[in-house]
CSV table of C-alpha atoms and ligand atoms in Angstrom, one decimal:
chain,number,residue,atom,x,y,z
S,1,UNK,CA,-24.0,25.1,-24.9
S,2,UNK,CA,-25.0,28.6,-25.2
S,3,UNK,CA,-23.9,31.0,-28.4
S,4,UNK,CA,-21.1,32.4,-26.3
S,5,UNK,CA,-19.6,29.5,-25.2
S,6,UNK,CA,-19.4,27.9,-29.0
S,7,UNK,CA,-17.9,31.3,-30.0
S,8,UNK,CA,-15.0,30.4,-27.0
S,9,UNK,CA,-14.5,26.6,-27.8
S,10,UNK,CA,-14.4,27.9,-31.4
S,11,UNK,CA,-11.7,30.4,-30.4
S,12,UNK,CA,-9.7,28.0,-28.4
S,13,UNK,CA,-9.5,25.4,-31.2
S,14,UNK,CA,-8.3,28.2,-33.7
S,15,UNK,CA,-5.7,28.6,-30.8
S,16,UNK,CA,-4.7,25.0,-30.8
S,17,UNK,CA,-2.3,24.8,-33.7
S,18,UNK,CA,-0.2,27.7,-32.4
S,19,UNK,CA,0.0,26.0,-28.8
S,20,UNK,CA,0.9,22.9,-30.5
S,21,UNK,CA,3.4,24.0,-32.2
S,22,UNK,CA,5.0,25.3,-29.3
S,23,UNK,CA,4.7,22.9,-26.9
S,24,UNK,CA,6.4,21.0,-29.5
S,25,UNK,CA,9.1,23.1,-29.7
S,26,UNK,CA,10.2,22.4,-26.3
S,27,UNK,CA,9.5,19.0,-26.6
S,28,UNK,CA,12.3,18.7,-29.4
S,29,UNK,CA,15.1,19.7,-26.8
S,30,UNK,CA,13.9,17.3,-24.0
S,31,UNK,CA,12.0,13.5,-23.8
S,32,UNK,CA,9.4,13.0,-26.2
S,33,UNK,CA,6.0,11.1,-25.5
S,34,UNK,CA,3.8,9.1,-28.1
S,35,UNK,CA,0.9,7.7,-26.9
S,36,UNK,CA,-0.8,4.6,-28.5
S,37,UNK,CA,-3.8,2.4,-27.3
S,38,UNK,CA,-2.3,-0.4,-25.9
S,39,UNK,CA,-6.2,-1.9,-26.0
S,40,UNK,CA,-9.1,-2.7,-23.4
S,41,UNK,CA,-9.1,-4.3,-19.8
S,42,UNK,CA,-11.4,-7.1,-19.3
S,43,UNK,CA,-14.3,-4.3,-17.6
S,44,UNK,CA,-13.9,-2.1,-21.0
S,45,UNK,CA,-11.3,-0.1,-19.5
S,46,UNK,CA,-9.1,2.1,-22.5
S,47,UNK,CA,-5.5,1.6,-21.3
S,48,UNK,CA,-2.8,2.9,-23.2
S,49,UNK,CA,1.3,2.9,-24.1
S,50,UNK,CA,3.5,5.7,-23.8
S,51,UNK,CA,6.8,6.1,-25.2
S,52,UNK,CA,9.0,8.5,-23.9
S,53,UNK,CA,12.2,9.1,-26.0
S,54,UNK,CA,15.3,11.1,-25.3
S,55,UNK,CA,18.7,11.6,-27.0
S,56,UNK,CA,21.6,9.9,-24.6
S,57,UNK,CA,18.8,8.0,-22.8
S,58,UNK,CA,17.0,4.7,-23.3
S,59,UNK,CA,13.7,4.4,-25.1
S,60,UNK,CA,11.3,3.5,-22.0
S,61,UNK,CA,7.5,2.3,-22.8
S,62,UNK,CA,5.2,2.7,-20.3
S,63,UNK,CA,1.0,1.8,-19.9
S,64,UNK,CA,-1.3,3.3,-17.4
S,65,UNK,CA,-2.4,-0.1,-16.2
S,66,UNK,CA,-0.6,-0.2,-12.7
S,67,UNK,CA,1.8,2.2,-14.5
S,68,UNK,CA,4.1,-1.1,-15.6
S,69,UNK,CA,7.3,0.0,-17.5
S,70,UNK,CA,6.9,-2.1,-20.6
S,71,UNK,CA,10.1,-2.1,-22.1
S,72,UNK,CA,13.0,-0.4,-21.7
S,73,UNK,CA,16.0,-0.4,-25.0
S,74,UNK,CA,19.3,0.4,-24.0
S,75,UNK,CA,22.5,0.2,-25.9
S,76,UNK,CA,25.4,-1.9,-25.3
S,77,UNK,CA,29.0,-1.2,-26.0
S,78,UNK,CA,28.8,-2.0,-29.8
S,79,UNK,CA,25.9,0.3,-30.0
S,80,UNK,CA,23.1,-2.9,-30.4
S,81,UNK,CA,20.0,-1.8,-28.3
S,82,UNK,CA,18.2,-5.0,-26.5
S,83,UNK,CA,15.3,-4.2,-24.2
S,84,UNK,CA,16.8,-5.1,-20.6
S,85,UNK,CA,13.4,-5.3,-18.5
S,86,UNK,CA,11.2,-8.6,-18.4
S,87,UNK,CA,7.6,-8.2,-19.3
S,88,UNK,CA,4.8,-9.9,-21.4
S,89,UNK,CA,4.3,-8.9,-25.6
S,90,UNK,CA,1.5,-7.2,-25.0
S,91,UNK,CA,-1.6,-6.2,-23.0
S,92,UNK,CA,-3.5,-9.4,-21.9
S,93,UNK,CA,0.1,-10.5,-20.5
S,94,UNK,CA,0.0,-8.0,-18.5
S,95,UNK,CA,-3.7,-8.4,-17.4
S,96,UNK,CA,-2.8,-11.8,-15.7
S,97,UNK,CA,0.8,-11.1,-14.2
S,98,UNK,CA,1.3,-12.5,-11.0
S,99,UNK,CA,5.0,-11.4,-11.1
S,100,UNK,CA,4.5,-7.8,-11.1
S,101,UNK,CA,6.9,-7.2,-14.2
S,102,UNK,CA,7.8,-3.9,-13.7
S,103,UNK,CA,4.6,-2.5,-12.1
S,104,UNK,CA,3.8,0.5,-9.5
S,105,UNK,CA,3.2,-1.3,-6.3
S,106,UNK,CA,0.9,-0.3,-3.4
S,107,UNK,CA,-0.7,0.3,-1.4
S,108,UNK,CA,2.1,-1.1,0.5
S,109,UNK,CA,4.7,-2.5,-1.7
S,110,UNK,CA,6.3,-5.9,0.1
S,111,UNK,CA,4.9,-7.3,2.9
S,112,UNK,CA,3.2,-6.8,6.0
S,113,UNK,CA,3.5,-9.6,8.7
S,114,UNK,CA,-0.2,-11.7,9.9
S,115,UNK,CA,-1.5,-9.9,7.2
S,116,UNK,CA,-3.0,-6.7,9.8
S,117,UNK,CA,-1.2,-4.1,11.3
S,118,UNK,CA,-2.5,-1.2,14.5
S,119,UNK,CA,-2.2,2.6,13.7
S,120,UNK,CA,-3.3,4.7,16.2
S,121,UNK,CA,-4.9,1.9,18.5
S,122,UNK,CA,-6.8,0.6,15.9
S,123,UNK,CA,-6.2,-2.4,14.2
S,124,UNK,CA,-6.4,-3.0,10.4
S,125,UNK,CA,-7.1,-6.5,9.1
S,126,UNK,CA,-5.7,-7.1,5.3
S,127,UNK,CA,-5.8,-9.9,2.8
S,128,UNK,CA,-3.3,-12.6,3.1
S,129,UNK,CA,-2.0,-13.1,-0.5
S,130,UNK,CA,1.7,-14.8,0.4
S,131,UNK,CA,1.1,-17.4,2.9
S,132,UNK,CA,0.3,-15.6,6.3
S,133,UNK,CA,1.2,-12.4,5.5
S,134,UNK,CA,0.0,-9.8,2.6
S,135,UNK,CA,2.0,-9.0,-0.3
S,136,UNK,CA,2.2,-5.8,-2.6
S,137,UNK,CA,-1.1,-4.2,-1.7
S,138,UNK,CA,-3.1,-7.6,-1.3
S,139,UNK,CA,-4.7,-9.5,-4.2
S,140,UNK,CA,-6.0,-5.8,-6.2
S,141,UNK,CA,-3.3,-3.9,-5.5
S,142,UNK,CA,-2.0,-0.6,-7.2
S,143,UNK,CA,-1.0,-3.1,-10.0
S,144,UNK,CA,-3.7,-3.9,-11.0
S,145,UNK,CA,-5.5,-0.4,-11.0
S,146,UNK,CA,-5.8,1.7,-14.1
S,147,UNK,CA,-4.3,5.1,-13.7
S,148,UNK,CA,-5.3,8.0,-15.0
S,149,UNK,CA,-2.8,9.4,-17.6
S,150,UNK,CA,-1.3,12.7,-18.5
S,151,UNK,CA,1.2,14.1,-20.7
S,152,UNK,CA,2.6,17.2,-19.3
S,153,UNK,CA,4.6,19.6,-21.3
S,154,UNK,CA,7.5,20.5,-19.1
S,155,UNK,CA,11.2,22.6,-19.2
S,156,UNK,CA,12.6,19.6,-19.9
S,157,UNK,CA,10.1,18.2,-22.1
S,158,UNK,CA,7.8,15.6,-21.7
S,159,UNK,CA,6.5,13.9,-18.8
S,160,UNK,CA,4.2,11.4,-17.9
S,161,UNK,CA,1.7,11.6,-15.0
S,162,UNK,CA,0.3,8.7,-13.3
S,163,UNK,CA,-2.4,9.3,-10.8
S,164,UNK,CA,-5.0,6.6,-8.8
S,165,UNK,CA,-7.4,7.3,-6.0
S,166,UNK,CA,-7.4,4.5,-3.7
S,167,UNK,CA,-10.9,4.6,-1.5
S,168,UNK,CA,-10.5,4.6,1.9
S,169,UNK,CA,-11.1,0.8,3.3
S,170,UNK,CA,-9.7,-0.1,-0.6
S,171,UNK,CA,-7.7,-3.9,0.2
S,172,UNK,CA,-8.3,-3.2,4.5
S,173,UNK,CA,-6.2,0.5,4.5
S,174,UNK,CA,-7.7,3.2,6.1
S,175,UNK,CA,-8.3,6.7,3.9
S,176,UNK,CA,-8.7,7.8,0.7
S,177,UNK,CA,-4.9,8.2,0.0
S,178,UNK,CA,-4.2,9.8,-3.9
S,179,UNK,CA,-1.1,8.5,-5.2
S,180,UNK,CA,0.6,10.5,-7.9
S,181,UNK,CA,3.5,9.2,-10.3
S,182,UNK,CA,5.9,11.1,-12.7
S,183,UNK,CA,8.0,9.0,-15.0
S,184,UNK,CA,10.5,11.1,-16.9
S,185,UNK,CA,13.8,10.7,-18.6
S,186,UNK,CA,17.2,12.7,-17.8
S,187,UNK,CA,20.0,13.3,-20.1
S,188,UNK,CA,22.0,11.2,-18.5
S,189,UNK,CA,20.5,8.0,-19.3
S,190,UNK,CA,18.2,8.2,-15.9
S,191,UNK,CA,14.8,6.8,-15.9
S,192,UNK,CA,12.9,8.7,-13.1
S,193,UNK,CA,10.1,8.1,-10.9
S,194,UNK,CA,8.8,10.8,-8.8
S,195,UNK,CA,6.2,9.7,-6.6
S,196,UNK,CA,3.9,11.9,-4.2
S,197,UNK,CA,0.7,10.9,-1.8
S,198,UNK,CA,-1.5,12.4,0.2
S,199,UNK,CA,-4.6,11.0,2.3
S,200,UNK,CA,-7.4,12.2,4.0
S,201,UNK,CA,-7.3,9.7,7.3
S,202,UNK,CA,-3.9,8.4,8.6
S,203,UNK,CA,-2.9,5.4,7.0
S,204,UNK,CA,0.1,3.3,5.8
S,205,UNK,CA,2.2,3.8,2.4
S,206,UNK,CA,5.0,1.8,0.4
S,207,UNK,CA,5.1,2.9,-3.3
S,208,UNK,CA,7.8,1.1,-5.4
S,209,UNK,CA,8.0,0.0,-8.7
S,210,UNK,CA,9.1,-3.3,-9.1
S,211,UNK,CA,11.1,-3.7,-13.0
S,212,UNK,CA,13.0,-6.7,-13.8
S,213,UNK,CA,16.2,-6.1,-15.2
S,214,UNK,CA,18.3,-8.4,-17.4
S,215,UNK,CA,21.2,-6.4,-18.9
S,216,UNK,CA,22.0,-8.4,-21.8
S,217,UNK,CA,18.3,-8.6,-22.7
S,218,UNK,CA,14.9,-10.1,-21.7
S,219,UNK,CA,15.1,-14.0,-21.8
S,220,UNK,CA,18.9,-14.1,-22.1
S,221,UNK,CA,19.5,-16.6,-19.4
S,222,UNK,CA,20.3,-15.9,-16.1
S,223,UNK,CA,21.8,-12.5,-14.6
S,224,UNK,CA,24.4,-14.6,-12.2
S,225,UNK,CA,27.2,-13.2,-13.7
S,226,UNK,CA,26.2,-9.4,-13.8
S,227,UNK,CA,28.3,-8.1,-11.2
S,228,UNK,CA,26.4,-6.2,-7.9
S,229,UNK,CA,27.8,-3.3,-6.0
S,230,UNK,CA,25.2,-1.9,-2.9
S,231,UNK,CA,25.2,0.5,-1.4
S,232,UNK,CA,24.5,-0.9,2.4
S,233,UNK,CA,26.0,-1.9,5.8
S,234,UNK,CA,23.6,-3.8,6.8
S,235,UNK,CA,20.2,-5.9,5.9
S,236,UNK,CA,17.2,-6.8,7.9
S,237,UNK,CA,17.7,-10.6,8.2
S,238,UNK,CA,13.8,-12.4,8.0
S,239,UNK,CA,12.0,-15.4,9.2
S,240,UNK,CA,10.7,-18.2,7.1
S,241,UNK,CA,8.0,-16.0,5.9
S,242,UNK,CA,10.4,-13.4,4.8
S,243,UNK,CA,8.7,-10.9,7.4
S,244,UNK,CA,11.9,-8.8,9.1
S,245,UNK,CA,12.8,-9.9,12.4
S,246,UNK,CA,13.4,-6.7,13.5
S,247,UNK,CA,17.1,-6.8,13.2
S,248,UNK,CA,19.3,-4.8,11.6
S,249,UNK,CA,22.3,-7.4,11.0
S,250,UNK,CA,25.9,-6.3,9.1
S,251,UNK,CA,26.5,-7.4,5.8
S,252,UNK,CA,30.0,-8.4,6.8
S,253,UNK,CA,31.3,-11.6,6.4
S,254,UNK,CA,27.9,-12.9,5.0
S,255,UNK,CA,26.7,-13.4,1.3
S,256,UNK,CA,25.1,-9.7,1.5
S,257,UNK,CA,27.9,-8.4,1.4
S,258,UNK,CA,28.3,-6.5,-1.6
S,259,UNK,CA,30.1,-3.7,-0.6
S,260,UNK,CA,32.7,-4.3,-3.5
S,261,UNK,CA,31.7,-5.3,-6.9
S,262,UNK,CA,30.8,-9.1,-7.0
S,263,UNK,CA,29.0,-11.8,-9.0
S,264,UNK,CA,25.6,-12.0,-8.7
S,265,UNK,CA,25.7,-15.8,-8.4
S,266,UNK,CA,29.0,-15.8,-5.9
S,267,UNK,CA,27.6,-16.9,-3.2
S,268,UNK,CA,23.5,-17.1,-3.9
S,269,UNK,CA,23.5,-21.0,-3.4
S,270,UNK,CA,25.6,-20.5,0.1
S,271,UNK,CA,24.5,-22.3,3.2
S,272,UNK,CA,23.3,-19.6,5.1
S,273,UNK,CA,19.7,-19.6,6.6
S,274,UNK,CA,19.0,-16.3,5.3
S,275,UNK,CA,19.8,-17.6,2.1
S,276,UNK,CA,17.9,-20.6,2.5
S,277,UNK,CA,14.7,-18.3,3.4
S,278,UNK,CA,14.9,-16.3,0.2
S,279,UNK,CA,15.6,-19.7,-1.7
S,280,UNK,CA,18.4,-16.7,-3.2
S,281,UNK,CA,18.2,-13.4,-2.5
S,282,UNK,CA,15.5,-11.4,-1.4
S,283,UNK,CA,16.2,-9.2,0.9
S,284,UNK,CA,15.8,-5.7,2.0
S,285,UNK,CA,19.1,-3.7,2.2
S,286,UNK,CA,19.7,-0.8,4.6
S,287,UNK,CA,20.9,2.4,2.1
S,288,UNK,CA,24.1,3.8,3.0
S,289,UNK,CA,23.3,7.5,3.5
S,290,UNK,CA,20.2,9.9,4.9
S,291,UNK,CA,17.0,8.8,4.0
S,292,UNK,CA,15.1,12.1,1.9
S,293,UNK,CA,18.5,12.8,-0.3
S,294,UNK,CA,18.8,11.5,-3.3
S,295,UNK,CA,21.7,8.8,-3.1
S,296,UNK,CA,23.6,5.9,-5.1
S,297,UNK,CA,21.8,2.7,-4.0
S,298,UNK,CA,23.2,0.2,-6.5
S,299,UNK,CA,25.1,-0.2,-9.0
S,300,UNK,CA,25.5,-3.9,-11.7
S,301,UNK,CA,27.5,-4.2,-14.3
S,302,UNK,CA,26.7,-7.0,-17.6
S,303,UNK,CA,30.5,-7.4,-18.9
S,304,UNK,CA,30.3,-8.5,-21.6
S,305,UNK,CA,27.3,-6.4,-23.3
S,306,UNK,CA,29.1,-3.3,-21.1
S,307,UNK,CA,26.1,-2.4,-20.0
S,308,UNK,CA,25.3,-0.7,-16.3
S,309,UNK,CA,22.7,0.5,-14.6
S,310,UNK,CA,22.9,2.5,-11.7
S,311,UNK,CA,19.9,2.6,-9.3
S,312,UNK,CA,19.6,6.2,-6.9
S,313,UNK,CA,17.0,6.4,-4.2
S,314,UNK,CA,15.9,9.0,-1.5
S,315,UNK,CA,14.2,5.8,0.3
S,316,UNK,CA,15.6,4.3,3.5
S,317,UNK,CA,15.9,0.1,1.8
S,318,UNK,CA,15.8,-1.3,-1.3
S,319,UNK,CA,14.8,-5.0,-2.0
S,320,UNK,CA,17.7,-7.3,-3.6
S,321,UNK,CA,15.5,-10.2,-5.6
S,322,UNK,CA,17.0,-12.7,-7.8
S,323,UNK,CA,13.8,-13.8,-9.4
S,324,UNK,CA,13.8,-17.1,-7.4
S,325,UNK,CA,10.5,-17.8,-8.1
S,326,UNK,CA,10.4,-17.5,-11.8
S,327,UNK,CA,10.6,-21.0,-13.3
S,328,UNK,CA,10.9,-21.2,-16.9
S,329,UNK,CA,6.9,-21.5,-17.3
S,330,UNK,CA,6.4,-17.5,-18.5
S,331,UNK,CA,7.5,-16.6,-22.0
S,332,UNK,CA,8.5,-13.3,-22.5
S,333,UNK,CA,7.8,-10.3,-24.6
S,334,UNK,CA,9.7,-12.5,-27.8
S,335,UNK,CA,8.5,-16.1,-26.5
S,336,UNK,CA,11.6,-17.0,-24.6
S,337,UNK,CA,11.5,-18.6,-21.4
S,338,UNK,CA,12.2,-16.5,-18.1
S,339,UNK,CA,14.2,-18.8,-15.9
S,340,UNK,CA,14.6,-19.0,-12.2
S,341,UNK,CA,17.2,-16.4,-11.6
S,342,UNK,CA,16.4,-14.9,-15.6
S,343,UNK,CA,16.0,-11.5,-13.6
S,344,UNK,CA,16.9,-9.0,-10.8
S,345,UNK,CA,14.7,-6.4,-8.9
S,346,UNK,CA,16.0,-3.4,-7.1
S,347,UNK,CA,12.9,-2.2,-5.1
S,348,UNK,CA,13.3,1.0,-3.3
S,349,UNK,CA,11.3,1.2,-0.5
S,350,UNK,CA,10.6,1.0,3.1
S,351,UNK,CA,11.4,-1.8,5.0
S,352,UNK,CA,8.9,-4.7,4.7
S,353,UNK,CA,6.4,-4.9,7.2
S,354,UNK,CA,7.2,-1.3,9.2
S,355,UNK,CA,3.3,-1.0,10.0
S,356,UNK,CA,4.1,-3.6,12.5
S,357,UNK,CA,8.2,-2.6,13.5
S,358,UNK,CA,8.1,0.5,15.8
S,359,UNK,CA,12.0,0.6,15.4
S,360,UNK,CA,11.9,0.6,11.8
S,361,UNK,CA,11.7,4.0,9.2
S,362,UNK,CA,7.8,5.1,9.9
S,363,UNK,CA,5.8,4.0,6.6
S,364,UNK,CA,2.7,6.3,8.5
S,365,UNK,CA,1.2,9.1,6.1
S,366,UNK,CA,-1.2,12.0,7.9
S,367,UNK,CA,-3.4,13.9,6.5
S,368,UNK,CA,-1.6,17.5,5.6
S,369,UNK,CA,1.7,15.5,5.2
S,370,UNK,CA,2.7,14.7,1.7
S,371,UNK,CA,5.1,11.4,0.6
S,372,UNK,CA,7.7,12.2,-1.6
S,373,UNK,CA,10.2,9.7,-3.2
S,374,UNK,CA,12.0,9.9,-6.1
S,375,UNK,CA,14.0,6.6,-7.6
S,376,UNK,CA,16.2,7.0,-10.7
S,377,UNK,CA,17.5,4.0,-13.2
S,378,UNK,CA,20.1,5.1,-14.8
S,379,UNK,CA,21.5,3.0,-17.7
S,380,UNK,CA,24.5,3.7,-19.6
S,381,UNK,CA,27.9,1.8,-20.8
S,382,UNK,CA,30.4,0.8,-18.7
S,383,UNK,CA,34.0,2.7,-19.5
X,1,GLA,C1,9.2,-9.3,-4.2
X,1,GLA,C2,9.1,-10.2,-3.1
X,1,GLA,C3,9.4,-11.6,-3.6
X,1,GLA,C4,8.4,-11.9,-4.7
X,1,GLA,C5,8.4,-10.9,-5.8
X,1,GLA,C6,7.3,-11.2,-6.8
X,1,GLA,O1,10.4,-9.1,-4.7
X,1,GLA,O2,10.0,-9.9,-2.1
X,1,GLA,O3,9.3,-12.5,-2.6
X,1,GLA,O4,7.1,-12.0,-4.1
X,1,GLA,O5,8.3,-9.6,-5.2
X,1,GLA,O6,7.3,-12.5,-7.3
């Protein structure tokens, strides 16, 4: 380093104090972030745990590895906090999750049919991870990617900045697409995920994140009787594999229909094929609304703790899972069991498998076009 350049860094760090100070300032009136190793990947990787804290919002833990939301504490009606999302207690948990507890999903979140898909007359051949088909971004998807982390000092306070560059040909998708993440709190109670993308080659782009709630608390049984209002006309019924048929089918006078407020576990046992398929629910739901605009998706309501979370999307579907497949086998974050049905997922996203349905939402990203979603949990008490 030359003289001049010391005399600079020196100058800068004399600064740092001063900046500090007042970056910290406007922290006090907005969210809060603490950062904490969370400890080291299996390749050596640093990964780390931010907590981003807020007055009239939950505290909401997040780590860089696949951007998983941790934990998430929210208050009930007596003003007892329980954490309501499912997740492992601590980092090597999270290194072997096949359940994506909460994780940023991509490069296509859900799946795509045959596991390939054609873009621009060329065909793309992917992993199959779920049967035939590829689920989630294929067996290294964005899950299981470190991001790279930043705390940036915003109006509003802190914010946290998630970004991974996935190479082009990365799991079978074409271009180098950069995938960028803000999570952020809101006064409100909201929990908010900004997402952005670009890429240098067409490709093919689902981002989601995929939290498990329980609204009276991790491993507190089953969520059957949390009560589910959506937000949708209609659902996109599936086959066997749970790849869309193409259809667009009313929710009216079937068990999707949630239009009014209704128990979970009304009809999630009916005899209905579709039902039968998702051995439950899990299903992609057709938002009310325009697609872009920020919009109530879904609302559910825990009784007796009071507490509700409301889930807003500017993305055309959401997933409705019931945590079917969870069995009892994973202990959680406090060693309690997480039972089938212990769980349920609101994924905002495009419809599963659109790469392959030209009458479906286009999932297609060019380059000079930029992806922008934004999803907001919102959790307060029920009046
Ligand atoms: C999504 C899928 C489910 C299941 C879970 C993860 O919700 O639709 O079928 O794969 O993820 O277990």
């Amino acid at each position: 380093m030359t003289g001049s350049g010391r005399i600079l860094r020196l100058a800068l760090f004399g600064l740092t104090p001063i900046l500090c100070l007042g970056a910290e300032m406007t922290a006090h009136a907005g969210t809060r972030i603490e950062t904490k190793s969370f400890g080291k990947t299996r390749a050596g990787e640093s990964v780390e745990l931010f907590t981003l804290s807020r007055a009239g919002a939950p505290r909401v833990a997040i780590t860089n590895l696949g951007g998983y939301v941790v934990s998430i504490e929210a208050l009930d009606r007596a003003g007892r906090t329980a954490d309501v999302t499912l997740g492992y207690a601590g980092l090597p948990g999270y290194l072997g999750d096949s359940s994506y507890f909460g994780c940023l999903v991509g490069r296509y979140a859900n799946r795509i049919g045959k596991a390939a898909f054609t873009l621009d007359g060329k065909r793309y051949a992917l992993s199959a991870n779920d049967g035939p088909n590829t689920l989630h971004g294929g067996p290294t998807g964005f899950c299981r990617r470190v991001w790279t982390a930043k705390v940036k000092a915003e109006k509003d306070g802190d914010a946290l900045e998630l970004t991974y560059v996935s190479r082009d040909g990365e799991e079978g998708y074409p271009g180098t697409l950069t995938a960028t993440v803000v999570y952020s709190l809101r006064e409100d109670g909201g929990l908010v995920i900004d997402y952005s993308a670009t890429t240098d080659a067409p490709t093919v782009l689902n981002l989601t994140n995929h939290a498990y709630f329980n609204l009276a608390g991790e491993g507190e049984g089953t969520i059957l009787d949390h009560e589910l209002q959506l937000e949708a006309e209609a659902f996109t019924p599936v086959d066997a594999t749970l790849i869309p048929r193409g259809e667009l089918r009313p929710v009216a006078g079937t068990p999707f229909d949630f239009r009014q407020p209704l128990a979970i576990g009304a009809r999630i046992d009916a005899a209905d094929e579709q039902i039968k398929f998702g051995r439950g629910y899990d299903h992609n739901f057709v938002v009310r609304g325009t697609p872009g605009t920020l919009r109530l998706a879904a609302r559910v309501a825990d009784r007796k703790s009071g507490r509700q979370l409301e889930v807003l999307t500017t993305q055309p579907g959401v997933q409705f899972y019931t945590g079917n497949f969870l069995d009892g086998k994973t202990l959680g974050k406090t060693g309690r069991p997480y039972l089938k049905r212990g769980a349920f997922c609101l994924e905002t996203q495009h419809y599963p498998d659109s790469p392959n349905q030209p009458a479906f939402p286009s999932a297609v990203l060019r380059p000079g076009q930029v992806y922008r979603q934004t999803t907001v949990y919102r959790l307060s008490v029920a009046k």
